[in-house]
mmCIF file of N, CA and C in Angstrom:
data_model
loop_
_atom_site.group_PDB
_atom_site.id
_atom_site.type_symbol
_atom_site.label_atom_id
_atom_site.label_comp_id
_atom_site.label_asym_id
_atom_site.label_seq_id
_atom_site.Cartn_x
_atom_site.Cartn_y
_atom_site.Cartn_z
ATOM 1 N N MET O 1 12.527 13.115 -8.689
ATOM 2 C CA MET O 1 11.858 12.205 -7.835
ATOM 3 C C MET O 1 12.836 11.933 -6.683
ATOM 4 N N ASN O 2 12.436 12.190 -5.186
ATOM 5 C CA ASN O 2 12.847 12.002 -4.222
ATOM 6 C C ASN O 2 11.976 10.962 -3.292
ATOM 7 N N ILE O 3 12.763 9.666 -3.064
ATOM 8 C CA ILE O 3 11.757 8.499 -2.178
ATOM 9 C C ILE O 3 12.486 8.874 -0.799
ATOM 10 N N ILE O 4 11.611 9.040 0.150
ATOM 11 C CA ILE O 4 11.854 9.115 1.740
ATOM 12 C C ILE O 4 11.223 8.320 2.563
ATOM 13 N N ARG O 5 11.772 7.867 3.821
ATOM 14 C CA ARG O 5 11.130 7.003 4.514
ATOM 15 C C ARG O 5 10.774 7.814 5.891
ATOM 16 N N THR O 6 9.676 7.495 6.136
ATOM 17 C CA THR O 6 9.178 8.159 7.388
ATOM 18 C C THR O 6 8.115 7.404 8.400
ATOM 19 N N ASN O 7 7.174 7.964 8.801
ATOM 20 C CA ASN O 7 6.080 7.133 9.736
ATOM 21 C C ASN O 7 4.992 7.954 9.556
ATOM 22 N N TYR O 8 3.791 7.467 10.066
ATOM 23 C CA TYR O 8 2.371 7.962 10.095
ATOM 24 C C TYR O 8 2.273 9.167 10.638
ATOM 25 N N LEU O 9 3.052 9.471 11.329
ATOM 26 C CA LEU O 9 2.827 11.101 11.906
ATOM 27 C C LEU O 9 3.353 12.060 10.936
ATOM 28 N N ASP O 10 3.828 11.891 9.709
ATOM 29 C CA ASP O 10 4.213 12.743 8.718
ATOM 30 C C ASP O 10 3.010 13.368 8.043
ATOM 31 N N PRO O 11 3.097 14.693 8.171
ATOM 32 C CA PRO O 11 1.692 15.328 7.615
ATOM 33 C C PRO O 11 1.465 15.177 5.895
ATOM 34 N N ALA O 12 2.573 14.933 5.429
ATOM 35 C CA ALA O 12 2.327 14.545 4.136
ATOM 36 C C ALA O 12 1.438 13.486 3.679
ATOM 37 N N PHE O 13 2.110 12.546 4.485
ATOM 38 C CA PHE O 13 1.258 10.856 4.588
ATOM 39 C C PHE O 13 0.117 11.293 4.867
ATOM 40 N N LYS O 14 -0.405 11.750 5.866
ATOM 41 C CA LYS O 14 -1.954 12.006 6.472
ATOM 42 C C LYS O 14 -2.601 12.638 5.367
ATOM 43 N N GLU O 15 -2.337 13.450 4.468
ATOM 44 C CA GLU O 15 -2.964 14.141 3.387
ATOM 45 C C GLU O 15 -3.051 12.987 2.489
ATOM 46 N N LEU O 16 -2.134 12.429 2.022
ATOM 47 C CA LEU O 16 -2.438 11.413 0.883
ATOM 48 C C LEU O 16 -3.520 10.236 1.229
ATOM 49 N N VAL O 17 -3.151 9.852 2.748
ATOM 50 C CA VAL O 17 -4.338 8.943 3.314
ATOM 51 C C VAL O 17 -5.261 9.481 2.967
ATOM 52 N N GLU O 18 -5.749 10.636 3.297
ATOM 53 C CA GLU O 18 -6.905 11.240 3.215
ATOM 54 C C GLU O 18 -7.767 11.155 1.677
ATOM 55 N N GLN O 19 -6.616 11.617 0.858
ATOM 56 C CA GLN O 19 -6.979 11.516 -0.876
ATOM 57 C C GLN O 19 -7.521 10.095 -1.006
ATOM 58 N N LEU O 20 -6.578 8.931 -0.837
ATOM 59 C CA LEU O 20 -6.899 7.695 -0.799
ATOM 60 C C LEU O 20 -7.881 7.397 -0.382
ATOM 61 N N ASN O 21 -8.472 7.688 1.024
ATOM 62 C CA ASN O 21 -9.463 6.964 1.444
ATOM 63 C C ASN O 21 -10.736 7.522 0.701
ATOM 64 N N THR O 22 -10.694 8.847 0.331
ATOM 65 C CA THR O 22 -11.946 9.413 -0.726
ATOM 66 C C THR O 22 -11.873 8.610 -1.751
ATOM 67 N N ASP O 23 -10.585 8.541 -2.473
ATOM 68 C CA ASP O 23 -10.869 7.639 -3.901
ATOM 69 C C ASP O 23 -11.429 6.160 -3.385
ATOM 70 N N LEU O 24 -11.027 5.453 -2.319
ATOM 71 C CA LEU O 24 -11.587 4.301 -2.077
ATOM 72 C C LEU O 24 -13.158 4.297 -1.883
ATOM 73 N N ALA O 25 -13.550 5.452 -1.299
ATOM 74 C CA ALA O 25 -15.088 5.523 -0.741
ATOM 75 C C ALA O 25 -15.885 5.875 -2.267
ATOM 76 N N ASN O 26 -14.818 6.304 -3.046
ATOM 77 C CA ASN O 26 -15.882 6.722 -4.677
ATOM 78 C C ASN O 26 -15.778 5.458 -4.985
ATOM 79 N N ARG O 27 -14.944 4.773 -5.089
ATOM 80 C CA ARG O 27 -14.947 3.324 -5.827
ATOM 81 C C ARG O 27 -15.984 2.244 -5.113
ATOM 82 N N ASP O 28 -15.970 2.115 -3.947
ATOM 83 C CA ASP O 28 -16.404 1.067 -2.984
ATOM 84 C C ASP O 28 -17.713 1.407 -2.158
ATOM 85 N N GLY O 29 -17.909 2.817 -1.933
ATOM 86 C CA GLY O 29 -18.987 3.160 -1.292
ATOM 87 C C GLY O 29 -18.234 3.502 0.231
ATOM 88 N N LYS O 30 -18.960 4.445 0.749
ATOM 89 C CA LYS O 30 -18.218 4.793 2.349
ATOM 90 C C LYS O 30 -18.055 4.076 3.514
ATOM 91 N N ASP O 31 -19.136 2.909 3.325
ATOM 92 C CA ASP O 31 -19.177 1.641 4.355
ATOM 93 C C ASP O 31 -18.651 0.369 3.980
ATOM 94 N N HIS O 32 -17.608 0.294 2.860
ATOM 95 C CA HIS O 32 -17.220 -1.049 2.506
ATOM 96 C C HIS O 32 -16.448 -1.679 3.595
ATOM 97 N N PRO O 33 -16.623 -2.788 3.782
ATOM 98 C CA PRO O 33 -16.056 -3.787 4.927
ATOM 99 C C PRO O 33 -14.451 -3.452 4.905
ATOM 100 N N LEU O 34 -13.961 -3.122 3.666
ATOM 101 C CA LEU O 34 -12.440 -3.225 3.679
ATOM 102 C C LEU O 34 -12.037 -1.993 4.595
ATOM 103 N N SER O 35 -12.808 -0.890 4.523
ATOM 104 C CA SER O 35 -12.686 0.678 5.328
ATOM 105 C C SER O 35 -12.158 0.245 6.776
ATOM 106 N N GLN O 36 -12.547 -1.015 7.325
ATOM 107 C CA GLN O 36 -12.332 -0.964 8.788
ATOM 108 C C GLN O 36 -10.616 -1.348 8.933
ATOM 109 N N PHE O 37 -9.849 -1.577 7.896
ATOM 110 C CA PHE O 37 -8.553 -1.794 7.930
ATOM 111 C C PHE O 37 -7.811 -0.452 7.652
ATOM 112 N N ASN O 38 -8.211 0.760 7.641
ATOM 113 C CA ASN O 38 -7.478 1.777 7.038
ATOM 114 C C ASN O 38 -7.031 2.511 8.103
ATOM 115 N N GLU O 39 -6.888 2.284 9.101
ATOM 116 C CA GLU O 39 -6.046 2.859 10.373
ATOM 117 C C GLU O 39 -4.764 2.771 10.227
ATOM 118 N N ILE O 40 -3.690 4.103 10.061
ATOM 119 C CA ILE O 40 -2.727 4.141 9.758
ATOM 120 C C ILE O 40 -1.697 4.169 11.330
ATOM 121 N N ILE O 41 -2.368 4.371 12.276
ATOM 122 C CA ILE O 41 -1.535 4.850 13.735
ATOM 123 C C ILE O 41 -0.465 3.907 14.139
ATOM 124 N N HIS O 42 -0.565 2.878 13.196
ATOM 125 C CA HIS O 42 0.139 1.744 13.683
ATOM 126 C C HIS O 42 1.593 1.473 12.542
ATOM 127 N N LEU O 43 1.576 2.431 11.772
ATOM 128 C CA LEU O 43 2.405 2.243 10.428
ATOM 129 C C LEU O 43 3.871 3.144 10.815
ATOM 130 N N LYS O 44 4.786 2.465 11.392
ATOM 131 C CA LYS O 44 6.207 3.144 11.524
ATOM 132 C C LYS O 44 6.851 2.972 10.252
ATOM 133 N N HIS O 45 6.538 2.393 9.491
ATOM 134 C CA HIS O 45 7.226 2.120 8.097
ATOM 135 C C HIS O 45 6.735 2.685 6.846
ATOM 136 N N VAL O 46 6.742 4.017 6.692
ATOM 137 C CA VAL O 46 5.974 4.821 5.351
ATOM 138 C C VAL O 46 7.010 5.336 4.727
ATOM 139 N N VAL O 47 6.685 5.235 3.353
ATOM 140 C CA VAL O 47 7.443 5.798 2.074
ATOM 141 C C VAL O 47 6.912 6.813 1.495
ATOM 142 N N LEU O 48 7.212 7.850 1.060
ATOM 143 C CA LEU O 48 6.585 9.123 0.243
ATOM 144 C C LEU O 48 7.496 8.924 -0.817
ATOM 145 N N VAL O 49 7.011 9.471 -1.881
ATOM 146 C CA VAL O 49 7.524 10.146 -3.116
ATOM 147 C C VAL O 49 7.065 11.677 -3.080
ATOM 148 N N LEU O 50 8.502 12.153 -3.234
ATOM 149 C CA LEU O 50 8.323 13.561 -3.300
ATOM 150 C C LEU O 50 8.812 14.288 -4.768
ATOM 151 N N ILE O 51 8.109 14.966 -5.473
ATOM 152 C CA ILE O 51 8.585 15.829 -6.757
ATOM 153 C C ILE O 51 8.475 16.848 -6.451
ATOM 154 N N LYS O 52 9.595 18.012 -6.536
ATOM 155 C CA LYS O 52 9.552 19.234 -6.341
ATOM 156 C C LYS O 52 9.194 19.694 -5.049
ATOM 157 N N ASN O 53 9.654 18.514 -3.958
ATOM 158 C CA ASN O 53 9.187 18.988 -2.668
ATOM 159 C C ASN O 53 7.780 18.653 -2.239
ATOM 160 N N LYS O 54 6.788 18.131 -3.195
ATOM 161 C CA LYS O 54 5.526 17.776 -2.998
ATOM 162 C C LYS O 54 5.143 16.481 -3.108
ATOM 163 N N ALA O 55 4.556 15.992 -2.055
ATOM 164 C CA ALA O 55 4.486 14.611 -1.704
ATOM 165 C C ALA O 55 3.153 14.014 -2.868
ATOM 166 N N VAL O 56 3.728 13.161 -3.796
ATOM 167 C CA VAL O 56 2.612 12.590 -4.815
ATOM 168 C C VAL O 56 2.302 11.102 -4.677
ATOM 169 N N GLY O 57 3.065 10.367 -3.797
ATOM 170 C CA GLY O 57 2.682 8.897 -3.531
ATOM 171 C C GLY O 57 3.229 8.428 -2.178
ATOM 172 N N CYS O 58 2.672 7.459 -1.825
ATOM 173 C CA CYS O 58 2.948 6.650 -0.518
ATOM 174 C C CYS O 58 2.609 5.279 -0.374
ATOM 175 N N GLY O 59 3.154 5.007 0.740
ATOM 176 C CA GLY O 59 2.848 3.510 0.778
ATOM 177 C C GLY O 59 3.441 3.068 2.175
ATOM 178 N N ALA O 60 2.931 1.821 2.905
ATOM 179 C CA ALA O 60 3.734 1.678 4.045
ATOM 180 C C ALA O 60 3.517 0.000 4.183
ATOM 181 N N ILE O 61 4.878 -0.422 5.025
ATOM 182 C CA ILE O 61 4.530 -2.069 5.777
ATOM 183 C C ILE O 61 4.217 -1.952 7.104
ATOM 184 N N ALA O 62 3.929 -2.983 7.528
ATOM 185 C CA ALA O 62 3.498 -3.103 9.005
ATOM 186 C C ALA O 62 3.994 -4.978 8.757
ATOM 187 N N LYS O 63 4.191 -5.275 10.236
ATOM 188 C CA LYS O 63 4.515 -6.437 10.694
ATOM 189 C C LYS O 63 3.151 -7.203 10.402
ATOM 190 N N TYR O 64 3.073 -8.381 9.630
ATOM 191 C CA TYR O 64 2.032 -9.227 9.602
ATOM 192 C C TYR O 64 2.462 -10.484 10.495
ATOM 193 N N ASN O 65 3.526 -11.376 10.121
ATOM 194 C CA ASN O 65 3.736 -12.425 11.165
ATOM 195 C C ASN O 65 5.422 -12.630 11.122
ATOM 196 N N LEU O 66 5.904 -13.446 11.546
ATOM 197 C CA LEU O 66 7.314 -13.536 11.856
ATOM 198 C C LEU O 66 8.246 -13.268 10.372
ATOM 199 N N THR O 67 7.459 -14.100 9.163
ATOM 200 C CA THR O 67 8.235 -13.778 8.042
ATOM 201 C C THR O 67 7.574 -13.045 6.934
ATOM 202 N N SER O 68 6.484 -12.099 7.127
ATOM 203 C CA SER O 68 5.666 -11.275 6.281
ATOM 204 C C SER O 68 5.725 -9.899 6.594
ATOM 205 N N MET O 69 5.623 -9.124 5.915
ATOM 206 C CA MET O 69 5.391 -7.811 6.198
ATOM 207 C C MET O 69 4.106 -7.452 5.394
ATOM 208 N N GLU O 70 3.143 -6.641 5.540
ATOM 209 C CA GLU O 70 1.918 -6.333 4.705
ATOM 210 C C GLU O 70 1.935 -5.008 4.181
ATOM 211 N N ILE O 71 2.065 -5.066 3.213
ATOM 212 C CA ILE O 71 1.997 -3.529 2.324
ATOM 213 C C ILE O 71 0.660 -2.759 2.584
ATOM 214 N N LYS O 72 0.687 -1.661 2.734
ATOM 215 C CA LYS O 72 -0.664 -1.024 3.377
ATOM 216 C C LYS O 72 -0.475 0.350 2.714
ATOM 217 N N ARG O 73 -1.785 1.177 2.532
ATOM 218 C CA ARG O 73 -2.023 2.359 2.005
ATOM 219 C C ARG O 73 -1.149 2.958 0.633
ATOM 220 N N MET O 74 -0.944 2.300 -0.014
ATOM 221 C CA MET O 74 -0.207 2.522 -1.584
ATOM 222 C C MET O 74 -1.357 3.674 -2.329
ATOM 223 N N PHE O 75 -0.779 4.572 -2.591
ATOM 224 C CA PHE O 75 -1.471 5.722 -3.384
ATOM 225 C C PHE O 75 -0.404 6.538 -4.307
ATOM 226 N N VAL O 76 -1.166 6.888 -5.577
ATOM 227 C CA VAL O 76 -0.295 7.831 -6.112
ATOM 228 C C VAL O 76 -1.417 8.981 -6.559
ATOM 229 N N ILE O 77 -1.441 10.298 -6.478
ATOM 230 C CA ILE O 77 -2.539 11.484 -6.615
ATOM 231 C C ILE O 77 -2.353 11.189 -8.460
ATOM 232 N N PRO O 78 -3.930 11.400 -8.708
ATOM 233 C CA PRO O 78 -4.056 10.924 -10.214
ATOM 234 C C PRO O 78 -3.435 11.886 -10.925
ATOM 235 N N SER O 79 -2.710 13.238 -10.839
ATOM 236 C CA SER O 79 -2.047 13.799 -11.706
ATOM 237 C C SER O 79 -0.692 13.125 -12.124
ATOM 238 N N HIS O 80 -0.171 12.238 -11.288
ATOM 239 C CA HIS O 80 0.910 11.714 -11.135
ATOM 240 C C HIS O 80 1.037 10.058 -11.568
ATOM 241 N N ARG O 81 -0.069 9.403 -11.984
ATOM 242 C CA ARG O 81 -0.460 8.007 -12.390
ATOM 243 C C ARG O 81 0.330 7.842 -13.597
ATOM 244 N N ARG O 82 0.677 6.784 -14.010
ATOM 245 C CA ARG O 82 1.267 6.132 -15.189
ATOM 246 C C ARG O 82 2.608 6.952 -15.509
ATOM 247 N N LEU O 83 3.381 7.161 -14.329
ATOM 248 C CA LEU O 83 4.841 7.584 -14.428
ATOM 249 C C LEU O 83 5.496 6.497 -13.465
ATOM 250 N N ARG O 84 5.109 5.578 -13.263
ATOM 251 C CA ARG O 84 5.715 4.343 -12.490
ATOM 252 C C ARG O 84 6.261 4.759 -11.240
ATOM 253 N N ILE O 85 5.671 5.549 -10.658
ATOM 254 C CA ILE O 85 5.617 6.127 -9.089
ATOM 255 C C ILE O 85 5.179 5.019 -8.322
ATOM 256 N N GLY O 86 4.272 4.196 -8.384
ATOM 257 C CA GLY O 86 3.970 3.226 -7.798
ATOM 258 C C GLY O 86 4.812 1.924 -7.803
ATOM 259 N N GLU O 87 5.359 1.767 -8.911
ATOM 260 C CA GLU O 87 6.752 0.663 -8.991
ATOM 261 C C GLU O 87 7.779 1.101 -7.934
ATOM 262 N N ASN O 88 8.291 2.724 -8.158
ATOM 263 C CA ASN O 88 9.231 2.963 -7.118
ATOM 264 C C ASN O 88 8.577 2.811 -5.480
ATOM 265 N N ILE O 89 7.513 3.232 -5.382
ATOM 266 C CA ILE O 89 7.239 2.814 -3.758
ATOM 267 C C ILE O 89 7.268 1.550 -3.645
ATOM 268 N N LEU O 90 6.683 0.758 -4.328
ATOM 269 C CA LEU O 90 6.550 -0.802 -4.306
ATOM 270 C C LEU O 90 7.936 -1.349 -3.801
ATOM 271 N N SER O 91 8.992 -1.148 -4.801
ATOM 272 C CA SER O 91 10.055 -1.256 -4.740
ATOM 273 C C SER O 91 11.033 -1.118 -3.419
ATOM 274 N N GLU O 92 10.624 0.209 -2.766
ATOM 275 C CA GLU O 92 11.318 0.800 -1.564
ATOM 276 C C GLU O 92 10.901 -0.035 -0.478
ATOM 277 N N LEU O 93 9.371 -0.356 -0.524
ATOM 278 C CA LEU O 93 8.684 -1.405 0.540
ATOM 279 C C LEU O 93 9.261 -2.470 0.471
ATOM 280 N N GLU O 94 9.474 -3.373 -0.621
ATOM 281 C CA GLU O 94 10.107 -4.392 -0.589
ATOM 282 C C GLU O 94 11.574 -4.508 -0.238
ATOM 283 N N ASN O 95 12.318 -3.427 -0.622
ATOM 284 C CA ASN O 95 13.875 -3.328 0.204
ATOM 285 C C ASN O 95 13.660 -3.066 1.526
ATOM 286 N N TRP O 96 12.936 -2.379 2.082
ATOM 287 C CA TRP O 96 13.084 -1.742 3.631
ATOM 288 C C TRP O 96 12.431 -3.600 4.330
ATOM 289 N N SER O 97 11.516 -3.987 3.686
ATOM 290 C CA SER O 97 11.036 -5.445 4.161
ATOM 291 C C SER O 97 12.540 -6.289 4.502
ATOM 292 N N LYS O 98 13.025 -6.282 3.248
ATOM 293 C CA LYS O 98 14.097 -7.450 3.112
ATOM 294 C C LYS O 98 15.244 -6.929 4.349
ATOM 295 N N GLU O 99 15.578 -5.764 4.406
ATOM 296 C CA GLU O 99 16.152 -5.353 5.490
ATOM 297 C C GLU O 99 16.008 -5.338 6.674
ATOM 298 N N LEU O 100 14.698 -5.426 7.077
ATOM 299 C CA LEU O 100 14.208 -5.574 8.457
ATOM 300 C C LEU O 100 14.019 -7.121 8.601
ATOM 301 N N GLY O 101 14.281 -8.141 7.651
ATOM 302 C CA GLY O 101 14.744 -9.585 7.871
ATOM 303 C C GLY O 101 13.569 -10.274 7.307
ATOM 304 N N TYR O 102 12.498 -9.801 6.726
ATOM 305 C CA TYR O 102 11.161 -10.249 6.138
ATOM 306 C C TYR O 102 11.443 -11.213 4.869
ATOM 307 N N ALA O 103 10.897 -12.033 4.708
ATOM 308 C CA ALA O 103 11.124 -13.100 3.297
ATOM 309 C C ALA O 103 9.732 -12.806 2.269
ATOM 310 N N LYS O 104 8.873 -12.293 2.684
ATOM 311 C CA LYS O 104 7.543 -12.019 1.950
ATOM 312 C C LYS O 104 6.929 -10.815 2.319
ATOM 313 N N CYS O 105 6.457 -10.260 1.037
ATOM 314 C CA CYS O 105 5.125 -9.027 1.363
ATOM 315 C C CYS O 105 3.844 -9.525 0.762
ATOM 316 N N ILE O 106 2.801 -9.359 1.698
ATOM 317 C CA ILE O 106 1.532 -9.841 1.491
ATOM 318 C C ILE O 106 0.863 -8.626 1.555
ATOM 319 N N LEU O 107 -0.393 -8.721 0.958
ATOM 320 C CA LEU O 107 -1.507 -7.325 0.760
ATOM 321 C C LEU O 107 -2.632 -7.583 0.356
ATOM 322 N N PHE O 108 -3.787 -6.805 0.672
ATOM 323 C CA PHE O 108 -4.849 -6.850 0.210
ATOM 324 C C PHE O 108 -5.392 -5.791 -0.166
ATOM 325 N N MET O 109 -6.494 -5.734 -1.422
ATOM 326 C CA MET O 109 -7.406 -4.627 -1.790
ATOM 327 C C MET O 109 -8.538 -4.908 -2.399
ATOM 328 N N GLY O 110 -9.347 -4.006 -2.629
ATOM 329 C CA GLY O 110 -10.570 -4.302 -3.308
ATOM 330 C C GLY O 110 -10.724 -4.630 -4.597
ATOM 331 N N ALA O 111 -11.755 -4.961 -4.970
ATOM 332 C CA ALA O 111 -11.780 -5.703 -6.495
ATOM 333 C C ALA O 111 -12.236 -4.501 -7.623
ATOM 334 N N ASN O 112 -12.188 -3.319 -6.945
ATOM 335 C CA ASN O 112 -12.688 -2.143 -8.021
ATOM 336 C C ASN O 112 -11.440 -1.240 -8.133
ATOM 337 N N GLN O 113 -10.009 -1.684 -8.146
ATOM 338 C CA GLN O 113 -8.758 -1.260 -8.137
ATOM 339 C C GLN O 113 -8.072 -1.889 -9.325
ATOM 340 N N PRO O 114 -8.706 -1.876 -10.534
ATOM 341 C CA PRO O 114 -7.863 -2.425 -11.549
ATOM 342 C C PRO O 114 -6.388 -1.975 -11.826
ATOM 343 N N GLU O 115 -6.105 -0.653 -11.481
ATOM 344 C CA GLU O 115 -4.971 -0.009 -11.484
ATOM 345 C C GLU O 115 -3.993 -1.033 -10.600
ATOM 346 N N ALA O 116 -4.368 -1.140 -9.216
ATOM 347 C CA ALA O 116 -3.504 -1.575 -8.472
ATOM 348 C C ALA O 116 -3.096 -2.928 -9.021
ATOM 349 N N MET O 117 -4.263 -3.599 -9.358
ATOM 350 C CA MET O 117 -4.009 -5.044 -9.665
ATOM 351 C C MET O 117 -2.935 -5.138 -10.802
ATOM 352 N N LYS O 118 -2.777 -4.378 -11.802
ATOM 353 C CA LYS O 118 -1.839 -4.348 -12.736
ATOM 354 C C LYS O 118 -0.619 -4.217 -12.333
ATOM 355 N N LEU O 119 -0.281 -3.261 -11.411
ATOM 356 C CA LEU O 119 0.770 -2.733 -10.637
ATOM 357 C C LEU O 119 1.485 -4.187 -10.324
ATOM 358 N N TYR O 120 0.703 -4.677 -9.233
ATOM 359 C CA TYR O 120 0.976 -5.878 -8.458
ATOM 360 C C TYR O 120 1.711 -7.037 -9.371
ATOM 361 N N LEU O 121 0.296 -7.464 -10.120
ATOM 362 C CA LEU O 121 0.828 -8.434 -11.255
ATOM 363 C C LEU O 121 2.234 -8.183 -12.087
ATOM 364 N N ARG O 122 2.388 -6.743 -12.461
ATOM 365 C CA ARG O 122 3.560 -6.854 -13.083
ATOM 366 C C ARG O 122 4.740 -6.674 -12.395
ATOM 367 N N ASN O 123 4.778 -6.761 -10.865
ATOM 368 C CA ASN O 123 5.820 -6.479 -10.137
ATOM 369 C C ASN O 123 5.976 -8.214 -9.505
ATOM 370 N N ASN O 124 5.561 -8.963 -10.065
ATOM 371 C CA ASN O 124 5.655 -10.323 -9.609
ATOM 372 C C ASN O 124 4.944 -11.045 -8.169
ATOM 373 N N PHE O 125 3.754 -10.140 -7.876
ATOM 374 C CA PHE O 125 2.707 -10.522 -6.974
ATOM 375 C C PHE O 125 1.763 -11.544 -7.536
ATOM 376 N N SER O 126 1.630 -12.565 -6.563
ATOM 377 C CA SER O 126 0.599 -13.654 -7.191
ATOM 378 C C SER O 126 -0.691 -13.370 -6.501
ATOM 379 N N VAL O 127 -1.838 -13.735 -6.808
ATOM 380 C CA VAL O 127 -2.913 -13.907 -6.304
ATOM 381 C C VAL O 127 -3.239 -15.225 -5.159
ATOM 382 N N ILE O 128 -3.605 -14.677 -3.898
ATOM 383 C CA ILE O 128 -3.504 -15.952 -2.800
ATOM 384 C C ILE O 128 -4.671 -15.930 -2.324
ATOM 385 N N GLU O 129 -5.112 -17.235 -1.356
ATOM 386 C CA GLU O 129 -6.275 -17.110 -0.654
ATOM 387 C C GLU O 129 -6.504 -15.917 0.141
ATOM 388 N N ASN O 130 -7.649 -15.570 0.433
ATOM 389 C CA ASN O 130 -7.753 -14.661 1.257
ATOM 390 C C ASN O 130 -7.404 -15.059 2.706
ATOM 391 N N TYR O 131 -6.732 -13.995 3.443
ATOM 392 C CA TYR O 131 -6.077 -14.387 4.742
ATOM 393 C C TYR O 131 -6.688 -13.653 5.837
ATOM 394 N N GLY O 132 -6.675 -14.174 6.890
ATOM 395 C CA GLY O 132 -6.841 -13.566 8.266
ATOM 396 C C GLY O 132 -8.648 -13.320 8.140
ATOM 397 N N LYS O 133 -8.446 -11.969 8.544
ATOM 398 C CA LYS O 133 -10.242 -11.321 8.567
ATOM 399 C C LYS O 133 -10.634 -10.986 7.253
ATOM 400 N N LEU O 134 -10.053 -11.187 6.435
ATOM 401 C CA LEU O 134 -10.415 -11.048 4.985
ATOM 402 C C LEU O 134 -11.095 -12.023 4.376
ATOM 403 N N LYS O 135 -11.052 -13.284 5.189
ATOM 404 C CA LYS O 135 -11.612 -14.156 4.279
ATOM 405 C C LYS O 135 -13.341 -14.291 4.323
ATOM 406 N N ASN O 136 -13.895 -13.490 4.961
ATOM 407 C CA ASN O 136 -15.452 -13.277 4.793
ATOM 408 C C ASN O 136 -15.797 -12.093 4.071
ATOM 409 N N ILE O 137 -14.707 -11.450 3.464
ATOM 410 C CA ILE O 137 -14.981 -10.337 2.776
ATOM 411 C C ILE O 137 -14.868 -10.649 0.941
ATOM 412 N N PRO O 138 -16.169 -10.966 0.596
ATOM 413 C CA PRO O 138 -16.070 -11.668 -0.905
ATOM 414 C C PRO O 138 -15.314 -10.669 -2.172
ATOM 415 N N ASP O 139 -15.472 -9.555 -2.112
ATOM 416 C CA ASP O 139 -14.595 -8.951 -2.955
ATOM 417 C C ASP O 139 -13.159 -7.887 -2.708
ATOM 418 N N SER O 140 -12.683 -8.724 -1.790
ATOM 419 C CA SER O 140 -11.255 -8.595 -1.455
ATOM 420 C C SER O 140 -10.433 -9.393 -1.968
ATOM 421 N N ILE O 141 -9.495 -9.068 -2.458
ATOM 422 C CA ILE O 141 -8.394 -9.753 -3.081
ATOM 423 C C ILE O 141 -6.907 -9.671 -2.244
ATOM 424 N N CYS O 142 -6.363 -10.872 -2.190
ATOM 425 C CA CYS O 142 -4.986 -10.716 -1.356
ATOM 426 C C CYS O 142 -4.273 -11.284 -2.174
ATOM 427 N N LEU O 143 -2.831 -10.537 -1.904
ATOM 428 C CA LEU O 143 -1.705 -11.222 -3.177
ATOM 429 C C LEU O 143 -0.631 -11.265 -2.051
ATOM 430 N N ALA O 144 0.587 -11.912 -2.808
ATOM 431 C CA ALA O 144 1.973 -12.296 -1.855
ATOM 432 C C ALA O 144 2.885 -12.320 -3.057
ATOM 433 N N LYS O 145 4.146 -12.021 -2.268
ATOM 434 C CA LYS O 145 5.361 -12.203 -3.325
ATOM 435 C C LYS O 145 6.849 -12.444 -2.191
ATOM 436 N N SER O 146 7.241 -13.487 -2.680
ATOM 437 C CA SER O 146 8.549 -13.711 -1.866
ATOM 438 C C SER O 146 9.544 -12.944 -2.181
ATOM 439 N N LEU O 147 10.402 -12.365 -1.379
ATOM 440 C CA LEU O 147 11.394 -11.461 -1.680
ATOM 441 C C LEU O 147 12.707 -12.327 -1.911
ATOM 442 N N PRO O 148 13.275 -11.886 -3.032
ATOM 443 C CA PRO O 148 14.553 -12.358 -3.342
ATOM 444 C C PRO O 148 15.832 -12.197 -2.421
#
């Protein structure tokens, strides 16, 4: 397994995001309110996991405020789930956030993603009050973790 840092222009990231968007549309419906936040053009900090030179997982961080980075676009292809790839992506994003001087990671997800919820809780994220534009989206879940 090889973990690389890249950005939103990476073709492998774009392909994984397409698969993620399809997965989310299947879970939540194509017009779910959270889909409005799926744009990737602003993501300058992207992580890819490669196995045998094939991208099998991704994640990104974006500045939320002066102290927090927001984790975005986490995804592992179905054939490679349950191999702790998501944990490796999450760890790399947390480390990158710390390197950039941030003290916290926050994120949001839809309620129909039990696998993601298990991943975040297992990695010491806590459910928080919905923040920002998410306050009025009832089936969104927000989480946060202070970085050591």
